Short mmCIF file of C-alpha atoms in Angstrom, two decimals:
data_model
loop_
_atom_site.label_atom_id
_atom_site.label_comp_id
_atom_site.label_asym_id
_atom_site.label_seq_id
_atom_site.Cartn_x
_atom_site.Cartn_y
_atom_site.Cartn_z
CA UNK A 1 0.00 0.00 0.00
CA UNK A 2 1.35 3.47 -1.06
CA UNK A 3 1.81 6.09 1.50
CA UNK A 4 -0.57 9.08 1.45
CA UNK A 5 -0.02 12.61 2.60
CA UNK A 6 1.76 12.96 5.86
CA UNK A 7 0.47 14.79 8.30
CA UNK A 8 1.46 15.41 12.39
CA UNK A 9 0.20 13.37 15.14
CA UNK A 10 1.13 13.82 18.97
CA UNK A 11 1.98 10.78 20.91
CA UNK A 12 1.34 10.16 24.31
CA UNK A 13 4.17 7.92 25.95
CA UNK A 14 5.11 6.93 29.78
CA UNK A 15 7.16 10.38 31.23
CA UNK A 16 10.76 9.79 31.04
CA UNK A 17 10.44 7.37 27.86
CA UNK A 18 9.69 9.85 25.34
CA UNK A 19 13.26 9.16 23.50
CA UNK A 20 12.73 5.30 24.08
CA UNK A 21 9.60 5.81 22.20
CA UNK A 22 11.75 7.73 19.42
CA UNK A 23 14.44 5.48 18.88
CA UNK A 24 12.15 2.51 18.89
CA UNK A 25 10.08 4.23 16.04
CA UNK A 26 13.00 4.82 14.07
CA UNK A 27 14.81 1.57 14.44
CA UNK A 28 11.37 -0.80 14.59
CA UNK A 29 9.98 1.36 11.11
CA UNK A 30 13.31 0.15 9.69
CA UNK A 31 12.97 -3.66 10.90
CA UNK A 32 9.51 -3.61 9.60
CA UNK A 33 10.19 -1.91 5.92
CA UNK A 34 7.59 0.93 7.00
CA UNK A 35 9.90 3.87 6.42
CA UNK A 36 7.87 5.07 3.11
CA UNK A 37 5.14 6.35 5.74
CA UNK A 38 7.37 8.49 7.63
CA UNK A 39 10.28 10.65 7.02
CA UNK A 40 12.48 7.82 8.07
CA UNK A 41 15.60 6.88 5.61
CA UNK A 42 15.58 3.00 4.96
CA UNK A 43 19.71 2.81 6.66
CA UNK A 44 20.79 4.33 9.52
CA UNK A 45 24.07 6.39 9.76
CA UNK A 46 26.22 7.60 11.73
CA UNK A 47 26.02 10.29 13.78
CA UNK A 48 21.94 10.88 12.94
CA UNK A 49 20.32 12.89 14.84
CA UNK A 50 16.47 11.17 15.15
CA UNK A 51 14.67 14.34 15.21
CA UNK A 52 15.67 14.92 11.38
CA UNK A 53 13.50 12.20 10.73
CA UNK A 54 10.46 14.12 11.73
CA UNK A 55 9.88 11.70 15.10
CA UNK A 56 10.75 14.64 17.84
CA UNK A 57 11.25 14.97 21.06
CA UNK A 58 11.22 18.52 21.63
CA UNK A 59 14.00 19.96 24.34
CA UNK A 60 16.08 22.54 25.39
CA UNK A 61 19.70 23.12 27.39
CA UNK A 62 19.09 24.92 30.69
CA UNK A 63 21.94 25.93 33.22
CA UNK A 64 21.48 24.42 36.45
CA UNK A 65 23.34 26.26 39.59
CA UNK A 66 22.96 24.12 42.57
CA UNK A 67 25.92 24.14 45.23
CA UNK A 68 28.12 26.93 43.52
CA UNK A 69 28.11 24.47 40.38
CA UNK A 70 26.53 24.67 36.98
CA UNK A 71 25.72 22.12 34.93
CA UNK A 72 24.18 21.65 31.48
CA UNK A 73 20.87 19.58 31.28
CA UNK A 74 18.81 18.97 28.44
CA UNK A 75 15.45 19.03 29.45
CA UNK A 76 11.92 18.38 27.38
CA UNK A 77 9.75 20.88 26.44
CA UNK A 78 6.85 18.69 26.75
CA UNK A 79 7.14 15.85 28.77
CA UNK A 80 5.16 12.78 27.93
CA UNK A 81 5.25 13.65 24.12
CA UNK A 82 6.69 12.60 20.75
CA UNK A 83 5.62 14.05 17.68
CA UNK A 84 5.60 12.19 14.38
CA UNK A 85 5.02 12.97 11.12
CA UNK A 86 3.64 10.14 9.26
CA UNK A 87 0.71 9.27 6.75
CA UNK A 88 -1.59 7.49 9.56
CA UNK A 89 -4.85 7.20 7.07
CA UNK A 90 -4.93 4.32 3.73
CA UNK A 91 -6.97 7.02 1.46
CA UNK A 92 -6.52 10.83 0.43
CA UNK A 93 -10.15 11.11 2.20
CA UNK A 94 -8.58 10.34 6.09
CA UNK A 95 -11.62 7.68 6.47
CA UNK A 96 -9.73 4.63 6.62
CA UNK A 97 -6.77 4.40 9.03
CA UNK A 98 -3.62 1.89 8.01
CA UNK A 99 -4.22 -0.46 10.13
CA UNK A 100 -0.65 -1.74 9.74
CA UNK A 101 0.49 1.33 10.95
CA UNK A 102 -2.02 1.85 13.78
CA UNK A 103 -0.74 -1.39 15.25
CA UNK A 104 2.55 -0.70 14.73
CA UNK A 105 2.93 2.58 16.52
CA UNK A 106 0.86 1.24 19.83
CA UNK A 107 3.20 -1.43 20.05
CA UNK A 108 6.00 0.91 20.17
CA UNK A 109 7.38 0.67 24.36
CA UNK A 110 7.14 3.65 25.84
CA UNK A 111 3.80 4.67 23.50
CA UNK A 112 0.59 4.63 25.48
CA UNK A 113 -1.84 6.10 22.45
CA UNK A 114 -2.42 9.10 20.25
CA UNK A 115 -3.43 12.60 21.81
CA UNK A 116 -7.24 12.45 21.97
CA UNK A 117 -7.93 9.03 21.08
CA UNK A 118 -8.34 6.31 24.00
CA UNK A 119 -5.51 3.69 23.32
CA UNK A 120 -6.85 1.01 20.62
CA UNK A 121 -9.96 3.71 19.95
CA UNK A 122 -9.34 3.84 15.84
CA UNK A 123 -13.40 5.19 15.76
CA UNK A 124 -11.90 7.96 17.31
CA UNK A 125 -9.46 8.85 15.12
CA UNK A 126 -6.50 10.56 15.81
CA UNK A 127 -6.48 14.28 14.62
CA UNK A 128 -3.11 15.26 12.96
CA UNK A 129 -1.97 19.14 14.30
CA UNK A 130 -1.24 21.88 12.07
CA UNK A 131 2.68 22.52 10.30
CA UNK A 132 2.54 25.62 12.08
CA UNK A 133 2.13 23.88 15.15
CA UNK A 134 4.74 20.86 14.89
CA UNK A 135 6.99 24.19 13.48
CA UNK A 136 6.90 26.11 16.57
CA UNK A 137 7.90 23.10 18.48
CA UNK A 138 10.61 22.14 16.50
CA UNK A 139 12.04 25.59 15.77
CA UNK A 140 12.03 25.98 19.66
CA UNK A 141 13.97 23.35 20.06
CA UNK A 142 16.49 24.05 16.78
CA UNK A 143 16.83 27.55 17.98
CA UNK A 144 18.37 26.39 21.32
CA UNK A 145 20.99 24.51 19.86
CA UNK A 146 22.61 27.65 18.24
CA UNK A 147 22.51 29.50 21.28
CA UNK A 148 24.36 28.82 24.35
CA UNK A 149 22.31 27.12 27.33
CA UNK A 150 19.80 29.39 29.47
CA UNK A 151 20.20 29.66 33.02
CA UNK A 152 17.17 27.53 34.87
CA UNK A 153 15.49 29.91 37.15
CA UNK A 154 14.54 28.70 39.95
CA UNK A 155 13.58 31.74 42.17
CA UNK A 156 11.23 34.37 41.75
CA UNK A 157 10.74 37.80 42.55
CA UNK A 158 9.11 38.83 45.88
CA UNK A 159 11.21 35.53 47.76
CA UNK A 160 12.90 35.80 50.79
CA UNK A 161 16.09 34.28 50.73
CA UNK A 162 19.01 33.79 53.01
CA UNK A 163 22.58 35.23 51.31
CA UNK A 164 25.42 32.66 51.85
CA UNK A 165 28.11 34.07 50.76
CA UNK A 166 29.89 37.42 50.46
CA UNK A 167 29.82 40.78 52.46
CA UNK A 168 26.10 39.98 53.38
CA UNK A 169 26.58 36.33 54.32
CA UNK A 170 23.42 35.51 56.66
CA UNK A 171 21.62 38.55 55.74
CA UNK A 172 17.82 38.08 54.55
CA UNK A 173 16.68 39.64 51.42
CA UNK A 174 13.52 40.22 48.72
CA UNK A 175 14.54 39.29 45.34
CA UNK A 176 13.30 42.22 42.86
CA UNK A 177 14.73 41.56 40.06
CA UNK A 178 16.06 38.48 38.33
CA UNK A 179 18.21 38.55 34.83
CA UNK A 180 17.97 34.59 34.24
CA UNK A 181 20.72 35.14 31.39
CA UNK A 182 23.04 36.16 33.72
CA UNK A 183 22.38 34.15 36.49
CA UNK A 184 22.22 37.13 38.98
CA UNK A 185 19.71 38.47 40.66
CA UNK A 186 19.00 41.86 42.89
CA UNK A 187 17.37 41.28 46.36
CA UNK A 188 16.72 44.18 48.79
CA UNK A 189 18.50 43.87 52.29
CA UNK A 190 17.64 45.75 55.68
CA UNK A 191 20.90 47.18 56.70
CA UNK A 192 20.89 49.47 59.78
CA UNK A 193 16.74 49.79 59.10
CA UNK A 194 17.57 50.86 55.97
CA UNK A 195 16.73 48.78 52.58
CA UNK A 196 19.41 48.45 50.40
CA UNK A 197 19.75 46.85 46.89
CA UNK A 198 22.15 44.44 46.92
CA UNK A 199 23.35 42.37 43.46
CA UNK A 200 24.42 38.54 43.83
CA UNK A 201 24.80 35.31 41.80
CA UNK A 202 22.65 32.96 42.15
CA UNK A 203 24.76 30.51 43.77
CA UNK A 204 25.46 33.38 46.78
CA UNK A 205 21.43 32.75 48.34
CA UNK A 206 19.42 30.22 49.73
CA UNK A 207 15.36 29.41 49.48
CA UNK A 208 13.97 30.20 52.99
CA UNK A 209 10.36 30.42 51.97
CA UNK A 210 8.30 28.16 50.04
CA UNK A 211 8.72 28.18 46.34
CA UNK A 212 5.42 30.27 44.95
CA UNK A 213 4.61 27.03 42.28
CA UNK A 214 5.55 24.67 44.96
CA UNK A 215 9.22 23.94 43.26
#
């Protein structure tokens, strides 16, 4: 059967397995002879990077500070997602879903179903998303490969935190302002009953309050 137009689906999968899922697409598509309905070359290569193949798993590089230390990380911009491009339906009309294909994504470890569709529901039928939308994914995610890695916040302004290092060590402060591409911040310190603005790093304060989301 001839592959029709290929169009984006979103698939759910078990948090944490969402490049499992990807890497099983790719190499199980190839096993099977099924690359034709996705954008999935027939041999593999070296150095490939999956997400050319239109099976993404959308992330991004944060900087982590914890202890005085930063540290890369990638993380995923939506967690419990893959999205594939693929030609899901057997006719031009998206009536009849490839049933060949249906199968063969569910059974792919890691996938629980499609986005809107109860897993095994094919009456339900899986509604592809728009270019524009797979795009802005995808461009969010190439777009933070050419730049270098932004700084994970993890305050937020109107905290009280506890400075641990530097002229102010053991001082309380307000954060006011936070620059997250720096990795400083501005909190405002009582010195002598006076408030003062005071700029420090992130690694120089401490959480003392509850994070405002619970973090």
């Amino acid at each position: 059967m001839e592959a029709t137009e290929k169009q984006w689906y979103v698939l759910q999968t078990l948090t944490g397995q969402e490049q499992k899922a990807q890497r099983q697409i790719v190499a199980q598509a190839r096993s099977a002879g099924l690359c034709a309905y996705f954008d999935i070359p027939e041999k593999a290569s070296k150095g490939e990077v999956l997400n050319d193949f239109n099976v993404v798993v959308p992330t991004e590089r944060v900087k982590e500070i914890k202890e005085g230390k930063a540290r890369v990380v990638t993380r995923r911009i939506c967690p419990g997602y893959v999205i594939v491009r693929m030609a899901l339906y057997a006719d031009a009309a998206h009536r009849q879903i490839n049933d060949e294909l249906w199968q063969f994504v569910l059974g792919i470890p890691g996938v629980t179903g499609f986005v809107g569709c109860k897993r095994g529901d094919k009456a339900a039928k899986p509604r592809p998303i728009t270019d524009e939308e797979a795009a802005n994914l995808i461009n969010r995610a190439a777009a933070d490969v050419a730049k270098k890695p932004r700084l994970k916040v993890v305050f937020q302004v109107g905290e009280t935190v506890r400075v641990t290092e530097g002229p102010f060590m053991n001082f309380n402060g307000v954060i006011e302002q936070i620059d997250p591409d720096s990795g400083r911040l501005q909190i405002s310190v009582s010195i002598f009953g006076r408030s003062a603005p005071v700029a420090l790093e992130y690694w120089q304060v401490e959480r003392i309050t509850d994070h405002p989301e619970g973090e």
